[in-house]
Amino acid sequence: MKPTKMPIGRLLAQTAKKAARAFDDALSSEGGSQAVWLILMTLMRDGQQAQSDLAAAVGIQGPTLTHHLNAMESKGLLTRTRMADNRRAHIVELTASGREMFHRLRGVAQAHDARLRDGIGQGDLDQLQHLLQALSDNLERPLPALAGRRD
């Protein structure tokens, strides 16, 4: 029997991928990426950070974060200095160029958000936010056992 509607999980995944690709494309037009945006946003909001704290805040770990920070440092967007009490740890801080990049990318992020919201009333947006939170909450629960499962 063919389903009459696309499963909600598949539609959600497809929409999320499409939105993420569109956001990446928009950010790259200004020389950024989602990772760069997250790093810039976190440093603007919280100020200088230990690299390990920054990793936790943006959800990018180990070599991937180091790769992004190396590239951003080489572009003059941030500086990393060794901590005096732990020479293996670094403090990451934005430069003036990094703050300028943040403001450019913030404009891109705001335009992307406006594009997503276009033609959707506030009541519907509130309902969408509620539904997305409900879906997220549902994913915190264990998968229900399948009825009539064959092993």
mmCIF file of C-alpha atoms in Angstrom:
data_model
loop_
_atom_site.group_PDB
_atom_site.id
_atom_site.type_symbol
_atom_site.label_atom_id
_atom_site.label_comp_id
_atom_site.label_asym_id
_atom_site.label_seq_id
_atom_site.Cartn_x
_atom_site.Cartn_y
_atom_site.Cartn_z
ATOM 1 C CA MET A 1 0.000 0.000 0.000
ATOM 2 C CA LYS A 2 1.428 3.400 -1.016
ATOM 3 C CA PRO A 3 1.337 6.172 1.545
ATOM 4 C CA THR A 4 -0.879 9.090 0.530
ATOM 5 C CA LYS A 5 1.292 11.689 2.272
ATOM 6 C CA MET A 6 5.028 12.023 2.730
ATOM 7 C CA PRO A 7 6.059 10.954 6.253
ATOM 8 C CA ILE A 8 6.560 14.016 8.465
ATOM 9 C CA GLY A 9 10.138 13.014 9.309
ATOM 10 C CA ARG A 10 11.128 12.892 5.649
ATOM 11 C CA LEU A 11 9.466 16.230 4.871
ATOM 12 C CA LEU A 12 11.143 17.783 7.909
ATOM 13 C CA ALA A 13 14.558 16.385 6.901
ATOM 14 C CA GLN A 14 14.197 17.553 3.291
ATOM 15 C CA THR A 15 13.083 21.015 4.378
ATOM 16 C CA ALA A 16 15.913 21.299 6.913
ATOM 17 C CA LYS A 17 18.497 20.324 4.281
ATOM 18 C CA LYS A 18 17.065 22.784 1.774
ATOM 19 C CA ALA A 19 17.033 25.595 4.359
ATOM 20 C CA ALA A 20 20.601 24.784 5.461
ATOM 21 C CA ARG A 21 21.851 24.762 1.848
ATOM 22 C CA ALA A 22 20.135 28.089 1.131
ATOM 23 C CA PHE A 23 21.638 29.598 4.301
ATOM 24 C CA ASP A 24 25.123 28.299 3.390
ATOM 25 C CA ASP A 25 24.779 29.724 -0.127
ATOM 26 C CA ALA A 26 23.738 33.106 1.277
ATOM 27 C CA LEU A 27 26.586 33.147 3.818
ATOM 28 C CA SER A 28 29.166 32.088 1.221
ATOM 29 C CA SER A 29 28.174 35.069 -0.949
ATOM 30 C CA GLU A 30 29.728 37.184 1.838
ATOM 31 C CA GLY A 31 32.703 34.870 2.443
ATOM 32 C CA GLY A 32 31.168 32.953 5.334
ATOM 33 C CA SER A 33 29.716 29.581 6.232
ATOM 34 C CA GLN A 34 27.459 28.274 8.961
ATOM 35 C CA ALA A 35 30.478 27.284 11.057
ATOM 36 C CA VAL A 36 32.051 30.720 10.674
ATOM 37 C CA TRP A 37 28.703 32.344 11.532
ATOM 38 C CA LEU A 38 28.315 30.240 14.685
ATOM 39 C CA ILE A 39 31.853 31.045 15.818
ATOM 40 C CA LEU A 40 31.476 34.767 15.138
ATOM 41 C CA MET A 41 28.063 34.901 16.802
ATOM 42 C CA THR A 42 29.310 33.114 19.913
ATOM 43 C CA LEU A 43 32.362 35.340 20.274
ATOM 44 C CA MET A 44 30.291 38.500 19.731
ATOM 45 C CA ARG A 45 27.753 37.382 22.331
ATOM 46 C CA ASP A 46 30.095 35.951 24.959
ATOM 47 C CA GLY A 47 33.402 37.706 24.311
ATOM 48 C CA GLN A 48 36.746 35.923 24.300
ATOM 49 C CA GLN A 49 36.546 32.204 24.965
ATOM 50 C CA ALA A 50 38.803 29.329 25.751
ATOM 51 C CA GLN A 51 38.908 27.217 22.586
ATOM 52 C CA SER A 52 37.380 24.245 24.455
ATOM 53 C CA ASP A 53 34.478 26.402 25.680
ATOM 54 C CA LEU A 54 33.950 27.746 22.177
ATOM 55 C CA ALA A 55 33.829 24.184 20.836
ATOM 56 C CA ALA A 56 31.115 23.284 23.333
ATOM 57 C CA ALA A 57 29.136 26.458 22.608
ATOM 58 C CA VAL A 58 29.043 25.987 18.833
ATOM 59 C CA GLY A 59 28.908 22.189 18.763
ATOM 60 C CA ILE A 60 32.007 21.813 16.587
ATOM 61 C CA GLN A 61 34.702 19.588 18.052
ATOM 62 C CA GLY A 62 38.400 18.825 17.683
ATOM 63 C CA PRO A 63 40.070 18.992 14.304
ATOM 64 C CA THR A 64 37.015 20.493 12.591
ATOM 65 C CA LEU A 65 36.977 23.496 14.927
ATOM 66 C CA THR A 66 40.752 23.866 14.634
ATOM 67 C CA HIS A 67 40.418 23.867 10.823
ATOM 68 C CA HIS A 68 37.829 26.683 10.952
ATOM 69 C CA LEU A 69 39.804 28.687 13.509
ATOM 70 C CA ASN A 70 43.008 28.346 11.458
ATOM 71 C CA ALA A 71 41.223 29.682 8.375
ATOM 72 C CA MET A 72 39.556 32.496 10.307
ATOM 73 C CA GLU A 73 42.828 33.458 11.972
ATOM 74 C CA SER A 74 44.637 33.537 8.619
ATOM 75 C CA LYS A 75 41.936 35.928 7.329
ATOM 76 C CA GLY A 76 42.480 38.186 10.327
ATOM 77 C CA LEU A 77 39.029 37.537 11.826
ATOM 78 C CA LEU A 78 40.274 36.315 15.200
ATOM 79 C CA THR A 79 43.339 35.760 17.305
ATOM 80 C CA ARG A 80 44.342 32.805 19.444
ATOM 81 C CA THR A 81 46.734 33.180 22.330
ATOM 82 C CA ARG A 82 48.076 30.479 24.617
ATOM 83 C CA MET A 83 46.802 30.552 28.170
ATOM 84 C CA ALA A 84 49.578 31.335 30.647
ATOM 85 C CA ASP A 85 48.569 28.566 33.051
ATOM 86 C CA ASN A 86 48.025 25.916 30.349
ATOM 87 C CA ARG A 87 50.236 26.273 27.276
ATOM 88 C CA ARG A 88 48.168 23.703 25.339
ATOM 89 C CA ALA A 89 44.959 25.747 25.705
ATOM 90 C CA HIS A 90 44.113 28.847 23.668
ATOM 91 C CA ILE A 91 41.943 31.913 24.195
ATOM 92 C CA VAL A 92 40.038 32.924 21.059
ATOM 93 C CA GLU A 93 39.107 36.563 20.506
ATOM 94 C CA LEU A 94 37.585 38.494 17.605
ATOM 95 C CA THR A 95 39.513 41.204 15.809
ATOM 96 C CA ALA A 96 37.977 44.360 14.355
ATOM 97 C CA SER A 97 37.770 42.521 11.015
ATOM 98 C CA GLY A 98 35.971 39.655 12.728
ATOM 99 C CA ARG A 99 33.413 42.057 14.196
ATOM 100 C CA GLU A 100 32.911 43.601 10.734
ATOM 101 C CA MET A 101 32.405 40.113 9.257
ATOM 102 C CA PHE A 102 29.881 39.344 12.003
ATOM 103 C CA HIS A 103 27.826 42.406 11.056
ATOM 104 C CA ARG A 104 27.904 41.506 7.346
ATOM 105 C CA LEU A 105 26.844 37.932 8.055
ATOM 106 C CA ARG A 106 24.197 39.094 10.532
ATOM 107 C CA GLY A 107 22.575 40.982 7.659
ATOM 108 C CA VAL A 108 22.643 37.788 5.584
ATOM 109 C CA ALA A 109 21.149 35.776 8.462
ATOM 110 C CA GLN A 110 18.383 38.343 8.938
ATOM 111 C CA ALA A 111 17.582 38.329 5.208
ATOM 112 C CA HIS A 112 17.518 34.509 5.218
ATOM 113 C CA ASP A 113 15.165 34.505 8.204
ATOM 114 C CA ALA A 114 12.894 37.052 6.468
ATOM 115 C CA ARG A 115 12.878 34.838 3.356
ATOM 116 C CA LEU A 116 11.791 31.843 5.438
ATOM 117 C CA ARG A 117 9.033 33.867 7.123
ATOM 118 C CA ASP A 118 7.751 35.485 3.912
ATOM 119 C CA GLY A 119 3.986 35.126 3.500
ATOM 120 C CA ILE A 120 3.518 33.322 6.816
ATOM 121 C CA GLY A 121 1.498 35.125 9.493
ATOM 122 C CA GLN A 122 2.702 35.469 13.075
ATOM 123 C CA GLY A 123 0.059 33.031 14.339
ATOM 124 C CA ASP A 124 1.270 30.383 11.906
ATOM 125 C CA LEU A 125 4.901 31.068 12.840
ATOM 126 C CA ASP A 126 4.027 30.682 16.517
ATOM 127 C CA GLN A 127 2.239 27.402 15.720
ATOM 128 C CA LEU A 128 5.201 26.197 13.648
ATOM 129 C CA GLN A 129 7.583 26.946 16.498
ATOM 130 C CA HIS A 130 5.288 25.064 18.881
ATOM 131 C CA LEU A 131 5.075 22.073 16.511
ATOM 132 C CA LEU A 132 8.823 21.954 15.885
ATOM 133 C CA GLN A 133 9.420 22.019 19.642
ATOM 134 C CA ALA A 134 6.888 19.190 20.057
ATOM 135 C CA LEU A 135 8.688 17.137 17.376
ATOM 136 C CA SER A 136 12.005 17.798 19.100
ATOM 137 C CA ASP A 137 10.538 16.798 22.458
ATOM 138 C CA ASN A 138 9.149 13.597 20.904
ATOM 139 C CA LEU A 139 12.649 12.652 19.797
ATOM 140 C CA GLU A 140 13.788 12.695 23.420
ATOM 141 C CA ARG A 141 11.541 9.721 24.151
ATOM 142 C CA PRO A 142 12.514 6.146 23.242
ATOM 143 C CA LEU A 143 11.270 4.721 19.969
ATOM 144 C CA PRO A 144 8.036 2.800 20.643
ATOM 145 C CA ALA A 145 8.135 -0.954 20.149
ATOM 146 C CA LEU A 146 6.806 -2.005 16.790
ATOM 147 C CA ALA A 147 3.538 -3.955 16.977
ATOM 148 C CA GLY A 148 3.680 -7.343 15.297
ATOM 149 C CA ARG A 149 7.433 -7.105 14.761
ATOM 150 C CA ARG A 150 9.041 -10.135 13.154
ATOM 151 C CA ASP A 151 12.519 -11.143 14.251
#
